Amino acid sequence: DTAVSQTPKYLVTQMGNDKSIKCEQNLGHDTMYWYKQDSKKFLKIMFSYNNKELIINETVPNRFSPKSPDKAHLNLHINSLELGDSAVYFCASSRTGSYETQYFGPGTRLLVL
Amino acid sequence: SQQGEEDPQALSIQEGENATMNCSYKTSINNLQWYRQNSGRGLVHLILIRSNEREKHSGRLRVTLDTSKKSSSLLITASRAADTASYFCATRQGATNKLIFGTGTLLAVQP
C-alpha cells in the first residue's frame, strides 16, 4: 500500500541519453510535484501539477519535460542528459490547499556518466 | 536565493539528550513545516505551524515560530538513535503550493 512510488530507484546512464522517471500516488491527491536534491542535499522544486495542469514551472532547462496523464501519475522525461543532472529526484503529492502537507516518494538516484 | 537556512548544519548528541535545530527564512510566510529525511529515503512530514501560531507540540517534538525574526526552531526531546536523520524546514508563501526548503540539519544520535 505504497503511497507515493517512483521507478526506477536507481538510474545510471551516459551523457546525451534520454531517460524517464515515473511517479504514481494512490492517496487521491490532486497535486503532484517533482523536486531535485543535489549532492549537498539542497532540495528545490522543479514542477507542480494540479489536476493534470502545470501550475509551477521553476527555472528548469527545457530538456526536462513533465507529463501528467492523469491525477495519479506525474512522469519526468529528461532529454540529452548532462553530468550536472546527476542528483536524486523526488516526486511528491498533496491535496490542494495552503495548509496541506506533502508526501514524498523514495527518490530516484540518477547518475550521469 | 529564496532558500532558508538552518543551523547547525550538523549536530551530534547522546541518546536521551534534547536536540534543537533552527531555521531562518527570508520572506513572509503562510506556514512553516518540518520534514525528516532518513538516509537514502524520501522526506516525511513532521509538523506544520501556521504563521499566526507561536508554538506547537507533537509527541516529543516542539516547534516555535517567530515571524518578526523570520525564524523557527525544532526541539526533539529525549532523543533516540532512531531520530538520526536530516531535518528540513520548509516555508509556504502566500497561496501557492510551492514549498521552499531550508538547507537541512544532519542530526546524529549516539546510542
mmCIF file with all atom_site columns, C-alpha atoms in Angstrom:
data_model
loop_
_atom_site.group_PDB
_atom_site.id
_atom_site.type_symbol
_atom_site.label_atom_id
_atom_site.label_alt_id
_atom_site.label_comp_id
_atom_site.label_asym_id
_atom_site.label_entity_id
_atom_site.label_seq_id
_atom_site.pdbx_PDB_ins_code
_atom_site.Cartn_x
_atom_site.Cartn_y
_atom_site.Cartn_z
_atom_site.occupancy
_atom_site.B_iso_or_equiv
_atom_site.pdbx_formal_charge
_atom_site.auth_seq_id
_atom_site.auth_comp_id
_atom_site.auth_asym_id
_atom_site.auth_atom_id
_atom_site.pdbx_PDB_model_num
ATOM 1   C CA . ASP A 1 1   ? 0.000  0.000  0.000   1.00 0.00 ? 1   ASP A CA 1
ATOM 2   C CA . THR A 1 2   ? 2.774  2.374  -1.004  1.00 0.00 ? 2   THR A CA 1
ATOM 3   C CA . ALA A 1 3   ? 1.549  5.969  -1.001  1.00 0.00 ? 3   ALA A CA 1
ATOM 4   C CA . VAL A 1 4   ? 3.932  7.602  -3.497  1.00 0.00 ? 4   VAL A CA 1
ATOM 5   C CA . SER A 1 5   ? 6.061  5.321  -5.630  1.00 0.00 ? 5   SER A CA 1
ATOM 6   C CA . GLN A 1 6   ? 8.779  6.080  -8.144  1.00 0.00 ? 6   GLN A CA 1
ATOM 7   C CA . THR A 1 7   ? 10.532 3.974  -10.730 1.00 0.00 ? 7   THR A CA 1
ATOM 8   C CA . PRO A 1 8   ? 13.311 3.322  -11.222 1.00 0.00 ? 8   PRO A CA 1
ATOM 9   C CA . LYS A 1 9   ? 15.036 3.671  -7.859  1.00 0.00 ? 9   LYS A CA 1
ATOM 10  C CA . TYR A 1 10  ? 18.452 3.918  -9.487  1.00 0.00 ? 10  TYR A CA 1
ATOM 11  C CA . LEU A 1 11  ? 19.327 5.146  -12.947 1.00 0.00 ? 11  LEU A CA 1
ATOM 12  C CA . VAL A 1 12  ? 22.861 5.128  -14.347 1.00 0.00 ? 12  VAL A CA 1
ATOM 13  C CA . THR A 1 13  ? 23.239 6.400  -17.872 1.00 0.00 ? 13  THR A CA 1
ATOM 14  C CA . GLN A 1 14  ? 25.582 8.072  -20.318 1.00 0.00 ? 14  GLN A CA 1
ATOM 15  C CA . MET A 1 15  ? 25.668 11.746 -21.182 1.00 0.00 ? 15  MET A CA 1
ATOM 16  C CA . GLY A 1 16  ? 23.430 12.599 -24.083 1.00 0.00 ? 16  GLY A CA 1
ATOM 17  C CA . ASN A 1 17  ? 20.877 9.857  -23.422 1.00 0.00 ? 17  ASN A CA 1
ATOM 18  C CA . ASP A 1 18  ? 17.172 10.421 -22.853 1.00 0.00 ? 18  ASP A CA 1
ATOM 19  C CA . LYS A 1 19  ? 15.545 8.899  -19.782 1.00 0.00 ? 19  LYS A CA 1
ATOM 20  C CA . SER A 1 20  ? 12.211 8.918  -17.960 1.00 0.00 ? 20  SER A CA 1
ATOM 21  C CA . ILE A 1 21  ? 11.251 8.617  -14.314 1.00 0.00 ? 21  ILE A CA 1
ATOM 22  C CA . LYS A 1 22  ? 7.746  7.567  -13.367 1.00 0.00 ? 22  LYS A CA 1
ATOM 23  C CA . CYS A 1 23  ? 5.730  8.541  -10.326 1.00 0.00 ? 23  CYS A CA 1
ATOM 24  C CA . GLU A 1 24  ? 2.404  7.280  -9.057  1.00 0.00 ? 24  GLU A CA 1
ATOM 25  C CA . GLN A 1 25  ? 0.395  8.140  -5.960  1.00 0.00 ? 25  GLN A CA 1
ATOM 26  C CA . ASN A 1 26  ? -2.564 6.249  -4.543  1.00 0.00 ? 26  ASN A CA 1
ATOM 27  C CA . LEU A 1 27  ? -3.566 8.864  -1.968  1.00 0.00 ? 27  LEU A CA 1
ATOM 28  C CA . GLY A 1 28  ? -6.229 10.501 -4.086  1.00 0.00 ? 28  GLY A CA 1
ATOM 29  C CA . HIS A 1 29  ? -4.291 13.763 -4.129  1.00 0.00 ? 29  HIS A CA 1
ATOM 30  C CA . ASP A 1 30  ? -4.806 16.225 -6.950  1.00 0.00 ? 30  ASP A CA 1
ATOM 31  C CA . THR A 1 31  ? -1.426 17.954 -6.825  1.00 0.00 ? 31  THR A CA 1
ATOM 32  C CA . MET A 1 32  ? 1.909  16.378 -7.663  1.00 0.00 ? 32  MET A CA 1
ATOM 33  C CA . TYR A 1 33  ? 5.467  17.701 -7.680  1.00 0.00 ? 33  TYR A CA 1
ATOM 34  C CA . TRP A 1 34  ? 8.966  16.984 -8.857  1.00 0.00 ? 34  TRP A CA 1
ATOM 35  C CA . TYR A 1 35  ? 11.931 18.024 -6.728  1.00 0.00 ? 35  TYR A CA 1
ATOM 36  C CA . LYS A 1 36  ? 15.663 17.787 -7.331  1.00 0.00 ? 36  LYS A CA 1
ATOM 37  C CA . GLN A 1 37  ? 18.057 17.155 -4.415  1.00 0.00 ? 37  GLN A CA 1
ATOM 38  C CA . ASP A 1 38  ? 21.695 17.782 -5.200  1.00 0.00 ? 38  ASP A CA 1
ATOM 39  C CA . SER A 1 39  ? 24.803 16.317 -3.606  1.00 0.00 ? 39  SER A CA 1
ATOM 40  C CA . LYS A 1 40  ? 24.693 18.941 -0.843  1.00 0.00 ? 40  LYS A CA 1
ATOM 41  C CA . LYS A 1 41  ? 21.144 17.882 -0.016  1.00 0.00 ? 41  LYS A CA 1
ATOM 42  C CA . PHE A 1 42  ? 19.623 21.143 -1.304  1.00 0.00 ? 42  PHE A CA 1
ATOM 43  C CA . LEU A 1 43  ? 16.060 20.349 -2.272  1.00 0.00 ? 43  LEU A CA 1
ATOM 44  C CA . LYS A 1 44  ? 14.440 22.513 -4.929  1.00 0.00 ? 44  LYS A CA 1
ATOM 45  C CA . ILE A 1 45  ? 11.084 22.279 -6.604  1.00 0.00 ? 45  ILE A CA 1
ATOM 46  C CA . MET A 1 46  ? 11.067 21.804 -10.357 1.00 0.00 ? 46  MET A CA 1
ATOM 47  C CA . PHE A 1 47  ? 7.443  21.369 -11.362 1.00 0.00 ? 47  PHE A CA 1
ATOM 48  C CA . SER A 1 48  ? 3.982  21.053 -9.898  1.00 0.00 ? 48  SER A CA 1
ATOM 49  C CA . TYR A 1 49  ? 0.779  19.817 -11.494 1.00 0.00 ? 49  TYR A CA 1
ATOM 50  C CA . ASN A 1 50  ? -2.738 20.275 -10.204 1.00 0.00 ? 50  ASN A CA 1
ATOM 51  C CA . ASN A 1 51  ? -5.424 18.135 -11.805 1.00 0.00 ? 51  ASN A CA 1
ATOM 52  C CA . LYS A 1 52  ? -3.088 17.443 -14.732 1.00 0.00 ? 52  LYS A CA 1
ATOM 53  C CA . GLU A 1 53  ? -2.417 21.156 -15.261 1.00 0.00 ? 53  GLU A CA 1
ATOM 54  C CA . LEU A 1 54  ? 1.064  22.638 -14.877 1.00 0.00 ? 54  LEU A CA 1
ATOM 55  C CA . ILE A 1 55  ? 0.995  25.268 -12.116 1.00 0.00 ? 55  ILE A CA 1
ATOM 56  C CA . ILE A 1 56  ? 4.619  25.606 -11.070 1.00 0.00 ? 56  ILE A CA 1
ATOM 57  C CA . ASN A 1 57  ? 7.480  25.604 -13.514 1.00 0.00 ? 57  ASN A CA 1
ATOM 58  C CA . GLU A 1 58  ? 10.700 26.755 -11.921 1.00 0.00 ? 58  GLU A CA 1
ATOM 59  C CA . THR A 1 59  ? 13.755 27.779 -13.889 1.00 0.00 ? 59  THR A CA 1
ATOM 60  C CA . VAL A 1 60  ? 14.470 24.350 -15.260 1.00 0.00 ? 60  VAL A CA 1
ATOM 61  C CA . PRO A 1 61  ? 16.162 23.614 -18.619 1.00 0.00 ? 61  PRO A CA 1
ATOM 62  C CA . ASN A 1 62  ? 13.620 22.693 -21.254 1.00 0.00 ? 62  ASN A CA 1
ATOM 63  C CA . ARG A 1 63  ? 15.374 19.343 -21.562 1.00 0.00 ? 63  ARG A CA 1
ATOM 64  C CA . PHE A 1 64  ? 13.163 18.440 -18.603 1.00 0.00 ? 64  PHE A CA 1
ATOM 65  C CA . SER A 1 65  ? 9.560  17.785 -19.558 1.00 0.00 ? 65  SER A CA 1
ATOM 66  C CA . PRO A 1 66  ? 6.944  16.627 -17.063 1.00 0.00 ? 66  PRO A CA 1
ATOM 67  C CA . LYS A 1 67  ? 3.869  14.780 -18.204 1.00 0.00 ? 67  LYS A CA 1
ATOM 68  C CA . SER A 1 68  ? 0.741  14.051 -16.204 1.00 0.00 ? 68  SER A CA 1
ATOM 69  C CA . PRO A 1 69  ? -1.510 11.535 -17.955 1.00 0.00 ? 69  PRO A CA 1
ATOM 70  C CA . ASP A 1 70  ? -3.922 11.598 -15.005 1.00 0.00 ? 70  ASP A CA 1
ATOM 71  C CA . LYS A 1 71  ? -4.118 12.929 -11.462 1.00 0.00 ? 71  LYS A CA 1
ATOM 72  C CA . ALA A 1 72  ? -2.374 9.892  -10.015 1.00 0.00 ? 72  ALA A CA 1
ATOM 73  C CA . HIS A 1 73  ? 0.674  9.998  -12.270 1.00 0.00 ? 73  HIS A CA 1
ATOM 74  C CA . LEU A 1 74  ? 3.409  12.518 -12.963 1.00 0.00 ? 74  LEU A CA 1
ATOM 75  C CA . ASN A 1 75  ? 6.326  11.416 -15.096 1.00 0.00 ? 75  ASN A CA 1
ATOM 76  C CA . LEU A 1 76  ? 9.547  13.264 -15.777 1.00 0.00 ? 76  LEU A CA 1
ATOM 77  C CA . HIS A 1 77  ? 11.335 12.939 -19.083 1.00 0.00 ? 77  HIS A CA 1
ATOM 78  C CA . ILE A 1 78  ? 14.874 14.238 -19.462 1.00 0.00 ? 78  ILE A CA 1
ATOM 79  C CA . ASN A 1 79  ? 16.461 14.726 -22.870 1.00 0.00 ? 79  ASN A CA 1
ATOM 80  C CA . SER A 1 80  ? 20.176 14.945 -23.654 1.00 0.00 ? 80  SER A CA 1
ATOM 81  C CA . LEU A 1 81  ? 21.305 14.177 -20.119 1.00 0.00 ? 81  LEU A CA 1
ATOM 82  C CA . GLU A 1 82  ? 24.236 16.169 -18.762 1.00 0.00 ? 82  GLU A CA 1
ATOM 83  C CA . LEU A 1 83  ? 26.670 15.460 -15.941 1.00 0.00 ? 83  LEU A CA 1
ATOM 84  C CA . GLY A 1 84  ? 25.037 18.192 -13.847 1.00 0.00 ? 84  GLY A CA 1
ATOM 85  C CA . ASP A 1 85  ? 21.724 16.363 -13.954 1.00 0.00 ? 85  ASP A CA 1
ATOM 86  C CA . SER A 1 86  ? 23.134 13.795 -11.543 1.00 0.00 ? 86  SER A CA 1
ATOM 87  C CA . ALA A 1 87  ? 21.034 14.088 -8.394  1.00 0.00 ? 87  ALA A CA 1
ATOM 88  C CA . VAL A 1 88  ? 18.198 12.479 -6.510  1.00 0.00 ? 88  VAL A CA 1
ATOM 89  C CA . TYR A 1 89  ? 14.783 13.281 -7.956  1.00 0.00 ? 89  TYR A CA 1
ATOM 90  C CA . PHE A 1 90  ? 11.796 13.145 -5.645  1.00 0.00 ? 90  PHE A CA 1
ATOM 91  C CA . CYS A 1 91  ? 8.169  13.010 -6.568  1.00 0.00 ? 91  CYS A CA 1
ATOM 92  C CA . ALA A 1 92  ? 5.625  14.259 -4.044  1.00 0.00 ? 92  ALA A CA 1
ATOM 93  C CA . SER A 1 93  ? 1.885  14.728 -3.823  1.00 0.00 ? 93  SER A CA 1
ATOM 94  C CA . SER A 1 94  ? -0.591 16.652 -1.710  1.00 0.00 ? 94  SER A CA 1
ATOM 95  C CA . ARG A 1 95  ? -4.156 17.818 -1.601  1.00 0.00 ? 95  ARG A CA 1
ATOM 96  C CA . THR A 1 96  ? -4.748 21.323 -2.859  1.00 0.00 ? 96  THR A CA 1
ATOM 97  C CA . GLY A 1 97  ? -4.536 23.968 -0.173  1.00 0.00 ? 97  GLY A CA 1
ATOM 98  C CA . SER A 1 98  ? -2.038 26.152 1.628   1.00 0.00 ? 98  SER A CA 1
ATOM 99  C CA . TYR A 1 99  ? -2.048 24.041 4.782   1.00 0.00 ? 99  TYR A CA 1
ATOM 100 C CA . GLU A 1 100 ? -1.677 20.687 3.142   1.00 0.00 ? 100 GLU A CA 1
ATOM 101 C CA . THR A 1 101 ? 1.466  18.670 3.711   1.00 0.00 ? 101 THR A CA 1
ATOM 102 C CA . GLN A 1 102 ? 3.364  16.874 1.019   1.00 0.00 ? 102 GLN A CA 1
ATOM 103 C CA . TYR A 1 103 ? 4.010  13.153 0.799   1.00 0.00 ? 103 TYR A CA 1
ATOM 104 C CA . PHE A 1 104 ? 7.284  12.177 -0.821  1.00 0.00 ? 104 PHE A CA 1
ATOM 105 C CA . GLY A 1 105 ? 8.299  9.188  -2.835  1.00 0.00 ? 105 GLY A CA 1
ATOM 106 C CA . PRO A 1 106 ? 11.507 7.272  -2.073  1.00 0.00 ? 106 PRO A CA 1
ATOM 107 C CA . GLY A 1 107 ? 13.514 9.090  -4.730  1.00 0.00 ? 107 GLY A CA 1
ATOM 108 C CA . THR A 1 108 ? 15.286 8.153  -7.955  1.00 0.00 ? 108 THR A CA 1
ATOM 109 C CA . ARG A 1 109 ? 19.053 8.338  -7.848  1.00 0.00 ? 109 ARG A CA 1
ATOM 110 C CA . LEU A 1 110 ? 20.266 9.471  -11.243 1.00 0.00 ? 110 LEU A CA 1
ATOM 111 C CA . LEU A 1 111 ? 23.929 9.223  -12.131 1.00 0.00 ? 111 LEU A CA 1
ATOM 112 C CA . VAL A 1 112 ? 25.063 10.569 -15.484 1.00 0.00 ? 112 VAL A CA 1
ATOM 113 C CA . LEU A 1 113 ? 28.480 9.346  -16.618 1.00 0.00 ? 113 LEU A CA 1
ATOM 114 C CA . SER B 2 1   ? 18.076 32.699 -3.370  1.00 0.00 ? 1   SER B CA 1
ATOM 115 C CA . GLN B 2 2   ? 14.828 32.178 -1.520  1.00 0.00 ? 2   GLN B CA 1
ATOM 116 C CA . GLN B 2 3   ? 16.153 29.134 0.227   1.00 0.00 ? 3   GLN B CA 1
ATOM 117 C CA . GLY B 2 4   ? 16.025 29.193 4.003   1.00 0.00 ? 4   GLY B CA 1
ATOM 118 C CA . GLU B 2 5   ? 18.978 28.388 6.163   1.00 0.00 ? 5   GLU B CA 1
ATOM 119 C CA . GLU B 2 6   ? 19.244 26.008 9.028   1.00 0.00 ? 6   GLU B CA 1
ATOM 120 C CA . ASP B 2 7   ? 21.737 25.747 11.775  1.00 0.00 ? 7   ASP B CA 1
ATOM 121 C CA . PRO B 2 8   ? 23.581 23.919 12.876  1.00 0.00 ? 8   PRO B CA 1
ATOM 122 C CA . GLN B 2 9   ? 24.467 22.104 9.667   1.00 0.00 ? 9   GLN B CA 1
ATOM 123 C CA . ALA B 2 10  ? 25.254 19.054 11.761  1.00 0.00 ? 10  ALA B CA 1
ATOM 124 C CA . LEU B 2 11  ? 24.536 18.070 15.349  1.00 0.00 ? 11  LEU B CA 1
ATOM 125 C CA . SER B 2 12  ? 25.747 15.068 17.316  1.00 0.00 ? 12  SER B CA 1
ATOM 126 C CA . ILE B 2 13  ? 24.212 14.231 20.679  1.00 0.00 ? 13  ILE B CA 1
ATOM 127 C CA . GLN B 2 14  ? 23.803 11.298 23.041  1.00 0.00 ? 14  GLN B CA 1
ATOM 128 C CA . GLU B 2 15  ? 20.601 9.331  23.371  1.00 0.00 ? 15  GLU B CA 1
ATOM 129 C CA . GLY B 2 16  ? 18.302 10.925 25.913  1.00 0.00 ? 16  GLY B CA 1
ATOM 130 C CA . GLU B 2 17  ? 19.546 14.462 25.260  1.00 0.00 ? 17  GLU B CA 1
ATOM 131 C CA . ASN B 2 18  ? 17.474 17.143 23.596  1.00 0.00 ? 18  ASN B CA 1
ATOM 132 C CA . ALA B 2 19  ? 18.227 18.374 20.083  1.00 0.00 ? 19  ALA B CA 1
ATOM 133 C CA . THR B 2 20  ? 17.438 21.873 18.879  1.00 0.00 ? 20  THR B CA 1
ATOM 134 C CA . MET B 2 21  ? 17.553 22.943 15.240  1.00 0.00 ? 21  MET B CA 1
ATOM 135 C CA . ASN B 2 22  ? 16.954 26.432 13.945  1.00 0.00 ? 22  ASN B CA 1
ATOM 136 C CA . CYS B 2 23  ? 15.591 27.681 10.667  1.00 0.00 ? 23  CYS B CA 1
ATOM 137 C CA . SER B 2 24  ? 15.655 31.185 9.237   1.00 0.00 ? 24  SER B CA 1
ATOM 138 C CA . TYR B 2 25  ? 13.785 32.324 6.168   1.00 0.00 ? 25  TYR B CA 1
ATOM 139 C CA . LYS B 2 26  ? 13.605 35.452 4.063   1.00 0.00 ? 26  LYS B CA 1
ATOM 140 C CA . THR B 2 27  ? 10.049 36.368 3.107   1.00 0.00 ? 27  THR B CA 1
ATOM 141 C CA . SER B 2 28  ? 6.682  36.457 4.839   1.00 0.00 ? 28  SER B CA 1
ATOM 142 C CA . ILE B 2 29  ? 5.045  33.076 5.040   1.00 0.00 ? 29  ILE B CA 1
ATOM 143 C CA . ASN B 2 30  ? 1.699  31.346 5.219   1.00 0.00 ? 30  ASN B CA 1
ATOM 144 C CA . ASN B 2 31  ? 3.035  28.419 7.213   1.00 0.00 ? 31  ASN B CA 1
ATOM 145 C CA . LEU B 2 32  ? 6.236  26.597 8.064   1.00 0.00 ? 32  LEU B CA 1
ATOM 146 C CA . GLN B 2 33  ? 6.704  22.853 8.025   1.00 0.00 ? 33  GLN B CA 1
ATOM 147 C CA . TRP B 2 34  ? 9.372  20.494 9.293   1.00 0.00 ? 34  TRP B CA 1
ATOM 148 C CA . TYR B 2 35  ? 10.328 17.322 7.476   1.00 0.00 ? 35  TYR B CA 1
ATOM 149 C CA . ARG B 2 36  ? 12.664 14.454 8.305   1.00 0.00 ? 36  ARG B CA 1
ATOM 150 C CA . GLN B 2 37  ? 14.768 12.553 5.801   1.00 0.00 ? 37  GLN B CA 1
ATOM 151 C CA . ASN B 2 38  ? 16.383 9.282  6.771   1.00 0.00 ? 38  ASN B CA 1
ATOM 152 C CA . SER B 2 39  ? 19.471 8.340  4.797   1.00 0.00 ? 39  SER B CA 1
ATOM 153 C CA . GLY B 2 40  ? 18.547 7.191  1.307   1.00 0.00 ? 40  GLY B CA 1
ATOM 154 C CA . ARG B 2 41  ? 14.849 7.850  1.793   1.00 0.00 ? 41  ARG B CA 1
ATOM 155 C CA . GLY B 2 42  ? 12.230 10.417 0.897   1.00 0.00 ? 42  GLY B CA 1
ATOM 156 C CA . LEU B 2 43  ? 11.099 13.206 3.195   1.00 0.00 ? 43  LEU B CA 1
ATOM 157 C CA . VAL B 2 44  ? 8.481  12.618 5.851   1.00 0.00 ? 44  VAL B CA 1
ATOM 158 C CA . HIS B 2 45  ? 6.328  15.411 7.195   1.00 0.00 ? 45  HIS B CA 1
ATOM 159 C CA . LEU B 2 46  ? 6.648  16.014 10.945  1.00 0.00 ? 46  LEU B CA 1
ATOM 160 C CA . ILE B 2 47  ? 4.717  19.111 11.885  1.00 0.00 ? 47  ILE B CA 1
ATOM 161 C CA . LEU B 2 48  ? 3.164  22.266 10.422  1.00 0.00 ? 48  LEU B CA 1
ATOM 162 C CA . ILE B 2 49  ? 2.879  25.603 12.193  1.00 0.00 ? 49  ILE B CA 1
ATOM 163 C CA . ARG B 2 50  ? 0.764  28.420 10.820  1.00 0.00 ? 50  ARG B CA 1
ATOM 164 C CA . SER B 2 51  ? 2.008  31.983 10.622  1.00 0.00 ? 51  SER B CA 1
ATOM 165 C CA . ASN B 2 52  ? -0.401 33.061 13.388  1.00 0.00 ? 52  ASN B CA 1
ATOM 166 C CA . GLU B 2 53  ? 0.819  30.344 15.764  1.00 0.00 ? 53  GLU B CA 1
ATOM 167 C CA . ARG B 2 54  ? 3.819  30.706 18.041  1.00 0.00 ? 54  ARG B CA 1
ATOM 168 C CA . GLU B 2 55  ? 4.299  27.188 19.340  1.00 0.00 ? 55  GLU B CA 1
ATOM 169 C CA . LYS B 2 56  ? 3.132  23.714 18.512  1.00 0.00 ? 56  LYS B CA 1
ATOM 170 C CA . HIS B 2 57  ? 3.727  20.283 20.018  1.00 0.00 ? 57  HIS B CA 1
ATOM 171 C CA . SER B 2 58  ? 3.546  16.791 18.611  1.00 0.00 ? 58  SER B CA 1
ATOM 172 C CA . GLY B 2 59  ? 4.775  13.965 20.819  1.00 0.00 ? 59  GLY B CA 1
ATOM 173 C CA . ARG B 2 60  ? 8.456  14.626 21.526  1.00 0.00 ? 60  ARG B CA 1
ATOM 174 C CA . LEU B 2 61  ? 8.552  17.484 19.017  1.00 0.00 ? 61  LEU B CA 1
ATOM 175 C CA . ARG B 2 62  ? 8.144  21.140 19.858  1.00 0.00 ? 62  ARG B CA 1
ATOM 176 C CA . VAL B 2 63  ? 8.188  23.810 17.176  1.00 0.00 ? 63  VAL B CA 1
ATOM 177 C CA . THR B 2 64  ? 8.303  27.544 17.726  1.00 0.00 ? 64  THR B CA 1
ATOM 178 C CA . LEU B 2 65  ? 7.796  30.289 15.191  1.00 0.00 ? 65  LEU B CA 1
ATOM 179 C CA . ASP B 2 66  ? 8.849  33.914 15.454  1.00 0.00 ? 66  ASP B CA 1
ATOM 180 C CA . THR B 2 67  ? 7.595  35.737 12.379  1.00 0.00 ? 67  THR B CA 1
ATOM 181 C CA . SER B 2 68  ? 9.154  39.022 13.487  1.00 0.00 ? 68  SER B CA 1
ATOM 182 C CA . LYS B 2 69  ? 12.586 37.394 13.337  1.00 0.00 ? 69  LYS B CA 1
ATOM 183 C CA . LYS B 2 70  ? 11.635 35.121 10.445  1.00 0.00 ? 70  LYS B CA 1
ATOM 184 C CA . SER B 2 71  ? 12.849 32.109 12.340  1.00 0.00 ? 71  SER B CA 1
ATOM 185 C CA . SER B 2 72  ? 11.662 28.789 13.690  1.00 0.00 ? 72  SER B CA 1
ATOM 186 C CA . SER B 2 73  ? 13.113 26.123 15.918  1.00 0.00 ? 73  SER B CA 1
ATOM 187 C CA . LEU B 2 74  ? 12.506 22.404 16.219  1.00 0.00 ? 74  LEU B CA 1
ATOM 188 C CA . LEU B 2 75  ? 13.164 20.754 19.563  1.00 0.00 ? 75  LEU B CA 1
ATOM 189 C CA . ILE B 2 76  ? 13.308 16.986 19.851  1.00 0.00 ? 76  ILE B CA 1
ATOM 190 C CA . THR B 2 77  ? 13.213 15.899 23.462  1.00 0.00 ? 77  THR B CA 1
ATOM 191 C CA . ALA B 2 78  ? 14.634 12.671 24.895  1.00 0.00 ? 78  ALA B CA 1
ATOM 192 C CA . SER B 2 79  ? 16.279 11.799 21.593  1.00 0.00 ? 79  SER B CA 1
ATOM 193 C CA . ARG B 2 80  ? 16.639 8.227  20.387  1.00 0.00 ? 80  ARG B CA 1
ATOM 194 C CA . ALA B 2 81  ? 19.070 6.616  17.980  1.00 0.00 ? 81  ALA B CA 1
ATOM 195 C CA . ALA B 2 82  ? 16.140 6.279  15.553  1.00 0.00 ? 82  ALA B CA 1
ATOM 196 C CA . ASP B 2 83  ? 15.912 10.091 15.395  1.00 0.00 ? 83  ASP B CA 1
ATOM 197 C CA . THR B 2 84  ? 19.176 10.107 13.427  1.00 0.00 ? 84  THR B CA 1
ATOM 198 C CA . ALA B 2 85  ? 18.264 11.799 10.150  1.00 0.00 ? 85  ALA B CA 1
ATOM 199 C CA . SER B 2 86  ? 18.392 15.093 8.273   1.00 0.00 ? 86  SER B CA 1
ATOM 200 C CA . TYR B 2 87  ? 15.778 17.641 9.280   1.00 0.00 ? 87  TYR B CA 1
ATOM 201 C CA . PHE B 2 88  ? 14.484 20.290 6.893   1.00 0.00 ? 88  PHE B CA 1
ATOM 202 C CA . CYS B 2 89  ? 12.267 23.282 7.417   1.00 0.00 ? 89  CYS B CA 1
ATOM 203 C CA . ALA B 2 90  ? 10.064 24.369 4.535   1.00 0.00 ? 90  ALA B CA 1
ATOM 204 C CA . THR B 2 91  ? 8.089  27.549 4.124   1.00 0.00 ? 91  THR B CA 1
ATOM 205 C CA . ARG B 2 92  ? 4.997  28.204 2.111   1.00 0.00 ? 92  ARG B CA 1
ATOM 206 C CA . GLN B 2 93  ? 4.443  31.732 0.875   1.00 0.00 ? 93  GLN B CA 1
ATOM 207 C CA . GLY B 2 94  ? 1.031  33.132 0.113   1.00 0.00 ? 94  GLY B CA 1
ATOM 208 C CA . ALA B 2 95  ? -1.488 30.869 -1.546  1.00 0.00 ? 95  ALA B CA 1
ATOM 209 C CA . THR B 2 96  ? 0.993  28.983 -3.680  1.00 0.00 ? 96  THR B CA 1
ATOM 210 C CA . ASN B 2 97  ? 1.598  25.276 -3.414  1.00 0.00 ? 97  ASN B CA 1
ATOM 211 C CA . LYS B 2 98  ? 5.319  25.893 -3.527  1.00 0.00 ? 98  LYS B CA 1
ATOM 212 C CA . LEU B 2 99  ? 7.436  24.874 -0.547  1.00 0.00 ? 99  LEU B CA 1
ATOM 213 C CA . ILE B 2 100 ? 10.851 26.465 -0.135  1.00 0.00 ? 100 ILE B CA 1
ATOM 214 C CA . PHE B 2 101 ? 13.142 24.110 1.749   1.00 0.00 ? 101 PHE B CA 1
ATOM 215 C CA . GLY B 2 102 ? 15.954 25.027 4.072   1.00 0.00 ? 102 GLY B CA 1
ATOM 216 C CA . THR B 2 103 ? 19.460 23.673 3.834   1.00 0.00 ? 103 THR B CA 1
ATOM 217 C CA . GLY B 2 104 ? 18.871 20.975 6.448   1.00 0.00 ? 104 GLY B CA 1
ATOM 218 C CA . THR B 2 105 ? 20.416 19.867 9.732   1.00 0.00 ? 105 THR B CA 1
ATOM 219 C CA . LEU B 2 106 ? 22.023 16.448 9.956   1.00 0.00 ? 106 LEU B CA 1
ATOM 220 C CA . LEU B 2 107 ? 21.288 15.016 13.405  1.00 0.00 ? 107 LEU B CA 1
ATOM 221 C CA . ALA B 2 108 ? 23.251 12.060 14.719  1.00 0.00 ? 108 ALA B CA 1
ATOM 222 C CA . VAL B 2 109 ? 22.043 10.494 17.962  1.00 0.00 ? 109 VAL B CA 1
ATOM 223 C CA . GLN B 2 110 ? 24.682 8.264  19.521  1.00 0.00 ? 110 GLN B CA 1
ATOM 224 C CA . PRO B 2 111 ? 23.372 5.243  21.453  1.00 0.00 ? 111 PRO B CA 1
#
